[in-house]
mmCIF file of C-alpha atoms in Angstrom:
data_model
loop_
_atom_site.group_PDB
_atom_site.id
_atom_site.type_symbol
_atom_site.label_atom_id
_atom_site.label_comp_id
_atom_site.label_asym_id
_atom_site.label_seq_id
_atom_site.Cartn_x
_atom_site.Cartn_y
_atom_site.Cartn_z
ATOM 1 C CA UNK A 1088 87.415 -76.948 -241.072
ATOM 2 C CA UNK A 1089 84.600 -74.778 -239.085
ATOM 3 C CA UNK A 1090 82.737 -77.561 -236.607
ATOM 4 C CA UNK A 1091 79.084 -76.439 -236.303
ATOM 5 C CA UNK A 1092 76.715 -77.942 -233.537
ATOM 6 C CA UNK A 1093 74.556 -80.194 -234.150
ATOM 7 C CA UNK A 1094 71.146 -80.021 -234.845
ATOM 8 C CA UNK A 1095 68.499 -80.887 -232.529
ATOM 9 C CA UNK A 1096 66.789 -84.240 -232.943
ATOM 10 C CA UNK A 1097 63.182 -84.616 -233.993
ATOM 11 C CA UNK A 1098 62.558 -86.031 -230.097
ATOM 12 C CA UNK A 1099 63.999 -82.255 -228.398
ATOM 13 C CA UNK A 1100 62.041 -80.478 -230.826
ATOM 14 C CA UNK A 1101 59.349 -82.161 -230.083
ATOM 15 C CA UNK A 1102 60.235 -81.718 -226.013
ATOM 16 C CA UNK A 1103 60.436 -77.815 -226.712
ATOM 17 C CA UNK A 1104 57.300 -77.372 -228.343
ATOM 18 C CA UNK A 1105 55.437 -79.133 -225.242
ATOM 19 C CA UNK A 1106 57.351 -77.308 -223.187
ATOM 20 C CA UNK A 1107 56.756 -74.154 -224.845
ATOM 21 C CA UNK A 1108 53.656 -72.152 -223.320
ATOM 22 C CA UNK A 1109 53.029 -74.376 -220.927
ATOM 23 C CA UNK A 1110 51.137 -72.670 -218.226
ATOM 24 C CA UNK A 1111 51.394 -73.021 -214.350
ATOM 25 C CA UNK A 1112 48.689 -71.120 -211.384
ATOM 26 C CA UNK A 1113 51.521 -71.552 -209.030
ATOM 27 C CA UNK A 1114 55.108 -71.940 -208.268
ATOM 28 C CA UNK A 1115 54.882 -74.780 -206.398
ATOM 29 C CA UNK A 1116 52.735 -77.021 -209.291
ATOM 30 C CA UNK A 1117 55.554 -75.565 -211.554
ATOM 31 C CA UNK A 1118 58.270 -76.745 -209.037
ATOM 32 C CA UNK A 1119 56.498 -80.455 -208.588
ATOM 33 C CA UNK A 1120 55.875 -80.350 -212.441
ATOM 34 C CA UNK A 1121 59.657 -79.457 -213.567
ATOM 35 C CA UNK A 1122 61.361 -82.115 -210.922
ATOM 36 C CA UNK A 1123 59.477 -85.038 -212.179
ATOM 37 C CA UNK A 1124 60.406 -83.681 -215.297
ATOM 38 C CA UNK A 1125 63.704 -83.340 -214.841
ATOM 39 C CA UNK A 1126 64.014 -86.766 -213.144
ATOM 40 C CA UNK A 1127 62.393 -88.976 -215.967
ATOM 41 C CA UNK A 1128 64.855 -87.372 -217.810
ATOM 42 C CA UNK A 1129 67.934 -87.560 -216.012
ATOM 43 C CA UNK A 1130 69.041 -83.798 -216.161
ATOM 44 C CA UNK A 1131 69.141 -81.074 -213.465
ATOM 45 C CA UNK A 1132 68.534 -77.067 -213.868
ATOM 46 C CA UNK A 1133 69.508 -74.710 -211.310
ATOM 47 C CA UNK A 1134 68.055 -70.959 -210.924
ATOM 48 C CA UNK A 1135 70.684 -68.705 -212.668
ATOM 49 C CA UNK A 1136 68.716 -65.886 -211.861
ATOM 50 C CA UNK A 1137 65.073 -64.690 -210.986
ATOM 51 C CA UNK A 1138 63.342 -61.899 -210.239
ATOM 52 C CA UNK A 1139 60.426 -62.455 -207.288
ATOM 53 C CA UNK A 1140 57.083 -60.877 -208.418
ATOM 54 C CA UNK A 1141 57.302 -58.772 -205.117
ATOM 55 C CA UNK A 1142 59.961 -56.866 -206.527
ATOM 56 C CA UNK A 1143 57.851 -56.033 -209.436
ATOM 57 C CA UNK A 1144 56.703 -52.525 -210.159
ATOM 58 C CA UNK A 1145 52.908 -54.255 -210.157
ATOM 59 C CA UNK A 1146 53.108 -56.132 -207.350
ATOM 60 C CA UNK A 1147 50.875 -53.911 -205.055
ATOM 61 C CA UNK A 1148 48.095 -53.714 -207.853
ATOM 62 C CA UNK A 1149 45.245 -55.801 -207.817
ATOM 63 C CA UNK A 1150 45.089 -58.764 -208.044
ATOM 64 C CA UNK A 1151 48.616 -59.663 -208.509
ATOM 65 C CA UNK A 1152 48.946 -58.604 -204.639
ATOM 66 C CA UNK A 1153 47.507 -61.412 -203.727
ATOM 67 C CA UNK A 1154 49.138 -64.037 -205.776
ATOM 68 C CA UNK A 1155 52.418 -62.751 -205.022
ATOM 69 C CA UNK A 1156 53.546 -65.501 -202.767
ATOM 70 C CA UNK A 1157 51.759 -68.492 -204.841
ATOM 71 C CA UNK A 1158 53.314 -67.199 -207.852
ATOM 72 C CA UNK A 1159 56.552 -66.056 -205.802
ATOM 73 C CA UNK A 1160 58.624 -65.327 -209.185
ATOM 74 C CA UNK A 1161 57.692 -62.897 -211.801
ATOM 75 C CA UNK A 1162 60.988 -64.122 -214.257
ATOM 76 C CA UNK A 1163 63.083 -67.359 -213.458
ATOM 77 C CA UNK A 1164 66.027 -68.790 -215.635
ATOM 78 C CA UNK A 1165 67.130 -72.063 -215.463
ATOM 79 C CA UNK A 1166 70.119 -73.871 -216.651
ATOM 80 C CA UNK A 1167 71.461 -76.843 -217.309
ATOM 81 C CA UNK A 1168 73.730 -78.074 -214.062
ATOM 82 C CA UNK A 1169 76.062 -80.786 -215.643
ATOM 83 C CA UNK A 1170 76.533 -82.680 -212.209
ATOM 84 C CA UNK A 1171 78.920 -85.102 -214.146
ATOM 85 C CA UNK A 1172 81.574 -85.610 -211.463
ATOM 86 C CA UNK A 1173 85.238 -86.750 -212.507
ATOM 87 C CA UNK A 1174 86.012 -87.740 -208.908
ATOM 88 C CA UNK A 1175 89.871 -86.558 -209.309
ATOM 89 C CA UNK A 1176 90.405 -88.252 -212.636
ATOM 90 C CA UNK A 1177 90.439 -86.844 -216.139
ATOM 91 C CA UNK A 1178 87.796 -89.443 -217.322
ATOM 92 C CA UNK A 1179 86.132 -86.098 -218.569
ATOM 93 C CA UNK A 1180 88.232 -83.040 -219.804
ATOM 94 C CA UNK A 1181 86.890 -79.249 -219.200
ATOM 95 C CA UNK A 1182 83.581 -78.919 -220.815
ATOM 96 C CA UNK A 1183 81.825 -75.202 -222.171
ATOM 97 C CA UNK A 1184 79.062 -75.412 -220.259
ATOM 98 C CA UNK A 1185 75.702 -76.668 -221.307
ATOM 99 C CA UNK A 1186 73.630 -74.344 -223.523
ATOM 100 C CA UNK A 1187 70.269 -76.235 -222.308
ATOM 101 C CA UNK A 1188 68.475 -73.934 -220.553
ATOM 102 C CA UNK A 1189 64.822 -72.991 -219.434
ATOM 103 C CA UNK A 1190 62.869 -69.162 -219.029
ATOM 104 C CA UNK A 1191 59.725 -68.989 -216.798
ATOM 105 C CA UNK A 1192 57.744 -65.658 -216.972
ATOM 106 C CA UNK A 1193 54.962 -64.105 -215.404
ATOM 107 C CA UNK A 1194 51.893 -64.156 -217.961
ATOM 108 C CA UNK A 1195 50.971 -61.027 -219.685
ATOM 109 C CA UNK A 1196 47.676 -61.162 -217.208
ATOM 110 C CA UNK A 1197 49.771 -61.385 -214.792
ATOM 111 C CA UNK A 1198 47.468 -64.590 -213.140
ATOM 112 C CA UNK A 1199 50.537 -67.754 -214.065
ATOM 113 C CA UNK A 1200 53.480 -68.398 -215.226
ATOM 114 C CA UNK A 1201 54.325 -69.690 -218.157
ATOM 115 C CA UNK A 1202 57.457 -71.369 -220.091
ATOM 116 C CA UNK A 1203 58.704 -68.973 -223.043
ATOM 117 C CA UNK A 1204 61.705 -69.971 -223.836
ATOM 118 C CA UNK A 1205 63.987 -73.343 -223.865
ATOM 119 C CA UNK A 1206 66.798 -75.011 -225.282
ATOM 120 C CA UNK A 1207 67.019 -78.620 -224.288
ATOM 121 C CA UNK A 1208 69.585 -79.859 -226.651
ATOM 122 C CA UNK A 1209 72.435 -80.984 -223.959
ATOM 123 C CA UNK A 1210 76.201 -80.813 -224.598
ATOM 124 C CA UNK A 1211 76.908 -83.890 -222.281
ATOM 125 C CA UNK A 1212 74.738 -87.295 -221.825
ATOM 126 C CA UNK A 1213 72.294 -87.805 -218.973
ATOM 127 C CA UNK A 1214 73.421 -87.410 -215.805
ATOM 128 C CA UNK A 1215 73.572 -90.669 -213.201
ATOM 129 C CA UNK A 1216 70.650 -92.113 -211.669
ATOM 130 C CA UNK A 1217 71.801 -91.775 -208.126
#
């Protein structure tokens, strides 16, 4: 018998689509946006890899000279970080890892970034308040 995941509930579809296209004029209001985020929820993301709008092939044109260090990435993905800790016990076997994950892009106007992608369904429950 052929176990298929499950399917996201009503409540992460509903996350996504917020999520989805949201638009941000800087890194940092992204960055104090996303960890409140992330806290009320009781997850954590890491950077699995970005690309800085500096390294852009555009990033000496006008105007997005000038924005490159308020908008400081041109492409960031984030994933889930399961931080569930097993403190040298096998309360938890080996896990895949979590397929949550987050993109961030640079706006076709190159003037924000914006959230294109995400995946929020979570293989593991919330991580610990602490």
């Amino acid at each position: 018998m052929e176990l298929t995941e499950p399917l996201p509930s009503a409540a992460v579809q509903k996350e996504e689509q917020e999520l989805l296209d949201r638009t941000f004029f800087s890194w940092a209001e992204f960055s104090r946006f996303f960890d409140k985020w992330c806290q009320q929820r009781l997850v954590v993301f890491s950077v699995k890899s970005s690309t800085r709008v500096a390294r852009s092939p555009w990033a000496n044109t006008p105007p997005l000279y000038r924005l490159i260090h308020v908008l400081k990435y041109s492409y960031v993905l984030l994933v889930c970080k399961d931080v569930r800790m097993p403190n040298k016990s096998t309360a938890w076997p080996p896990q895949p890892s979590c397929p949550a994950f987050i993109t961030v892009k640079l706006s076709p106007l190159r003037d924000r970034l914006v959230v294109t992608e995400c995946q929020l369904t979570h293989s593991h429950p919330a991580c610990p308040r602490e």
